């Protein structure tokens, strides 16, 4: 703050009032909790999850209390490098999806360690619709569901270039609401 002062006498100064900013006093106003209502989401707090900074063993111990996502297909994974050109068949997509679950496993809740920190999400094959692959997302993910779908789509398309599109059977599955509901 710069004040302009003029010397009048030995004991007094005149301060030019035009250079003093107006002082405003703000009074904090607080909300009343009188109309507070239960949101009904306390069940989310009942589950004890580990922190991402906890040891793998502790996360796995906590995660073992939670059920892993069901796998609807029990075949072997087809692990091939990106740039491979597998034909577009249901068997190949199922095998690639199984390998994808293993390769980018931190996205899904198939391991007890991931479930221990609250990741319970899974992905299932629904159908081939021409050159489009239709999937189903279930459970909770840390990443946005659209990001999970994009990562899975990239994995599949890099190994089976005939795939034109990867979608979900219900757009609601990509919503934040779906992530909280499961």
Tab-separated table of C-alpha atoms in Angstrom:
chain	number	residue	atom	x	y	z
A	1	UNK	CA	0.000	0.000	0.000
A	2	UNK	CA	1.476	3.278	-1.057
A	3	UNK	CA	0.374	6.339	0.827
A	4	UNK	CA	0.962	9.818	-0.404
A	5	UNK	CA	1.901	12.053	2.481
A	6	UNK	CA	2.501	15.750	2.567
A	7	UNK	CA	4.619	17.274	5.287
A	8	UNK	CA	2.697	20.045	7.096
A	9	UNK	CA	4.523	20.436	10.321
A	10	UNK	CA	6.968	18.544	12.464
A	11	UNK	CA	4.264	16.559	14.239
A	12	UNK	CA	1.604	15.851	11.588
A	13	UNK	CA	1.160	14.470	8.130
A	14	UNK	CA	-1.761	14.862	5.747
A	15	UNK	CA	-2.660	11.623	3.973
A	16	UNK	CA	-4.271	11.946	0.613
A	17	UNK	CA	-7.572	9.990	0.964
A	18	UNK	CA	-7.857	9.204	-2.749
A	19	UNK	CA	-5.001	6.707	-2.496
A	20	UNK	CA	-6.411	4.670	0.403
A	21	UNK	CA	-8.407	1.700	-0.895
A	22	UNK	CA	-11.855	1.056	0.490
A	23	UNK	CA	-11.827	-1.624	3.152
A	24	UNK	CA	-14.563	-4.199	2.788
A	25	UNK	CA	-15.562	-6.481	5.588
A	26	UNK	CA	-16.968	-9.866	4.603
A	27	UNK	CA	-19.047	-11.798	7.061
A	28	UNK	CA	-18.895	-15.562	6.675
A	29	UNK	CA	-22.295	-17.172	6.327
A	30	UNK	CA	-22.710	-20.817	7.163
A	31	UNK	CA	-25.341	-23.252	5.985
A	32	UNK	CA	-27.817	-24.641	8.410
A	33	UNK	CA	-27.851	-28.420	8.823
A	34	UNK	CA	-31.510	-28.379	9.845
A	35	UNK	CA	-32.666	-29.894	6.552
A	36	UNK	CA	-29.852	-32.450	6.325
A	37	UNK	CA	-31.125	-35.776	5.010
A	38	UNK	CA	-29.521	-39.201	4.805
A	39	UNK	CA	-28.384	-39.851	1.244
A	40	UNK	CA	-28.544	-43.598	1.728
A	41	UNK	CA	-24.988	-44.168	0.539
A	42	UNK	CA	-23.457	-45.046	3.899
A	43	UNK	CA	-23.083	-48.661	2.782
A	44	UNK	CA	-20.126	-47.501	0.693
A	45	UNK	CA	-18.391	-46.517	3.932
A	46	UNK	CA	-19.006	-49.908	5.539
A	47	UNK	CA	-16.510	-51.630	3.268
A	48	UNK	CA	-12.970	-51.315	4.518
A	49	UNK	CA	-10.534	-50.880	1.657
A	50	UNK	CA	-6.783	-50.707	1.808
A	51	UNK	CA	-4.860	-47.638	0.729
A	52	UNK	CA	-2.907	-47.700	-2.504
A	53	UNK	CA	0.204	-47.167	-0.355
A	54	UNK	CA	-0.364	-50.328	1.715
A	55	UNK	CA	1.675	-53.450	1.037
A	56	UNK	CA	0.585	-55.897	-1.659
A	57	UNK	CA	0.011	-58.525	1.004
A	58	UNK	CA	-2.324	-56.275	3.012
A	59	UNK	CA	-4.260	-55.211	-0.093
A	60	UNK	CA	-4.644	-58.862	-1.107
A	61	UNK	CA	-5.826	-59.813	2.398
A	62	UNK	CA	-8.479	-57.079	2.323
A	63	UNK	CA	-9.405	-57.913	-1.283
A	64	UNK	CA	-9.925	-61.585	-0.496
A	65	UNK	CA	-13.071	-60.538	1.416
A	66	UNK	CA	-14.646	-59.358	-1.833
A	67	UNK	CA	-15.873	-61.532	-4.664
A	68	UNK	CA	-13.985	-61.358	-7.960
A	69	UNK	CA	-15.928	-60.463	-11.115
A	70	UNK	CA	-17.362	-63.543	-12.817
A	71	UNK	CA	-15.644	-64.753	-15.957
A	72	UNK	CA	-18.217	-65.910	-18.457
A	73	UNK	CA	-15.602	-67.474	-20.737
A	74	UNK	CA	-13.037	-69.912	-19.381
A	75	UNK	CA	-10.822	-70.376	-22.441
A	76	UNK	CA	-7.102	-69.766	-22.714
A	77	UNK	CA	-5.739	-66.276	-23.300
A	78	UNK	CA	-4.359	-65.479	-26.735
A	79	UNK	CA	-1.237	-63.462	-25.983
A	80	UNK	CA	0.167	-61.920	-29.138
A	81	UNK	CA	2.154	-58.769	-29.791
A	82	UNK	CA	0.562	-55.549	-31.017
A	83	UNK	CA	0.647	-55.442	-34.808
A	84	UNK	CA	-0.381	-59.077	-35.072
A	85	UNK	CA	-3.240	-59.650	-37.483
A	86	UNK	CA	-5.614	-62.229	-36.027
A	87	UNK	CA	-8.843	-62.926	-37.916
A	88	UNK	CA	-12.034	-61.480	-36.428
A	89	UNK	CA	-13.731	-64.453	-34.790
A	90	UNK	CA	-15.565	-64.806	-31.501
A	91	UNK	CA	-12.962	-67.301	-30.269
A	92	UNK	CA	-10.102	-64.897	-31.040
A	93	UNK	CA	-11.859	-61.953	-29.384
A	94	UNK	CA	-12.581	-64.024	-26.263
A	95	UNK	CA	-8.942	-65.158	-26.102
A	96	UNK	CA	-7.624	-61.625	-26.667
A	97	UNK	CA	-9.980	-60.279	-24.017
A	98	UNK	CA	-8.710	-62.903	-21.568
A	99	UNK	CA	-5.114	-61.822	-22.322
A	100	UNK	CA	-6.132	-58.163	-21.974
A	101	UNK	CA	-7.511	-58.834	-18.483
A	102	UNK	CA	-4.088	-60.187	-17.535
A	103	UNK	CA	-1.915	-57.620	-19.300
A	104	UNK	CA	-3.688	-54.501	-18.026
A	105	UNK	CA	-4.764	-56.210	-14.805
A	106	UNK	CA	-4.492	-53.103	-12.627
A	107	UNK	CA	-7.638	-51.761	-14.321
A	108	UNK	CA	-9.778	-54.721	-13.265
A	109	UNK	CA	-10.860	-56.409	-10.037
A	110	UNK	CA	-9.811	-59.941	-10.961
A	111	UNK	CA	-6.932	-59.933	-8.440
A	112	UNK	CA	-7.441	-59.771	-4.675
A	113	UNK	CA	-4.901	-56.957	-4.471
A	114	UNK	CA	-6.981	-54.741	-6.776
A	115	UNK	CA	-10.218	-55.576	-4.978
A	116	UNK	CA	-8.448	-54.638	-1.736
A	117	UNK	CA	-8.295	-51.002	-2.858
A	118	UNK	CA	-11.858	-50.985	-4.194
A	119	UNK	CA	-11.378	-51.961	-7.832
A	120	UNK	CA	-14.023	-54.610	-8.507
A	121	UNK	CA	-14.602	-53.985	-12.219
A	122	UNK	CA	-14.663	-56.535	-14.972
A	123	UNK	CA	-15.257	-56.733	-18.707
A	124	UNK	CA	-17.199	-59.371	-20.643
A	125	UNK	CA	-17.683	-60.152	-24.307
A	126	UNK	CA	-21.309	-59.812	-25.429
A	127	UNK	CA	-21.288	-60.294	-29.206
A	128	UNK	CA	-19.766	-59.555	-32.569
A	129	UNK	CA	-21.945	-57.205	-34.580
A	130	UNK	CA	-20.279	-57.327	-37.981
A	131	UNK	CA	-16.852	-55.701	-37.509
A	132	UNK	CA	-17.894	-54.257	-34.123
A	133	UNK	CA	-17.170	-55.878	-30.781
A	134	UNK	CA	-19.787	-55.374	-28.069
A	135	UNK	CA	-18.641	-55.629	-24.449
A	136	UNK	CA	-20.177	-55.266	-20.987
A	137	UNK	CA	-18.525	-53.386	-18.101
A	138	UNK	CA	-19.427	-54.332	-14.535
A	139	UNK	CA	-18.232	-53.431	-11.050
A	140	UNK	CA	-16.238	-50.398	-9.884
A	141	UNK	CA	-13.235	-48.907	-11.631
A	142	UNK	CA	-10.777	-46.238	-10.522
A	143	UNK	CA	-10.526	-44.905	-14.052
A	144	UNK	CA	-13.463	-43.419	-15.902
A	145	UNK	CA	-15.376	-46.229	-17.559
A	146	UNK	CA	-14.912	-44.652	-20.982
A	147	UNK	CA	-11.145	-44.779	-20.379
A	148	UNK	CA	-11.371	-48.468	-19.460
A	149	UNK	CA	-13.329	-49.152	-22.662
A	150	UNK	CA	-10.778	-47.189	-24.716
A	151	UNK	CA	-7.870	-49.162	-23.259
A	152	UNK	CA	-9.580	-52.485	-23.925
A	153	UNK	CA	-10.542	-51.356	-27.454
A	154	UNK	CA	-6.945	-50.334	-28.200
A	155	UNK	CA	-5.678	-53.674	-26.940
A	156	UNK	CA	-8.096	-55.618	-29.150
A	157	UNK	CA	-7.712	-53.448	-32.258
A	158	UNK	CA	-3.902	-53.594	-32.151
A	159	UNK	CA	-4.112	-57.382	-32.405
A	160	UNK	CA	-7.151	-57.749	-34.639
A	161	UNK	CA	-7.227	-54.834	-37.118
A	162	UNK	CA	-10.520	-56.004	-38.655
A	163	UNK	CA	-12.288	-54.569	-35.594
A	164	UNK	CA	-13.891	-51.282	-36.630
A	165	UNK	CA	-15.461	-50.363	-33.286
A	166	UNK	CA	-15.643	-51.537	-29.681
A	167	UNK	CA	-18.784	-50.520	-27.787
A	168	UNK	CA	-20.813	-51.490	-24.735
A	169	UNK	CA	-24.246	-53.083	-24.947
A	170	UNK	CA	-25.759	-50.267	-22.866
A	171	UNK	CA	-24.369	-46.696	-22.855
A	172	UNK	CA	-25.359	-46.372	-19.185
A	173	UNK	CA	-22.378	-48.638	-18.408
A	174	UNK	CA	-20.086	-45.713	-19.269
A	175	UNK	CA	-21.646	-43.394	-16.694
A	176	UNK	CA	-20.347	-42.411	-13.264
A	177	UNK	CA	-23.702	-43.587	-11.929
A	178	UNK	CA	-22.958	-47.098	-13.173
A	179	UNK	CA	-19.609	-47.021	-11.395
A	180	UNK	CA	-21.277	-46.080	-8.097
A	181	UNK	CA	-24.147	-48.553	-8.534
A	182	UNK	CA	-22.042	-51.663	-8.589
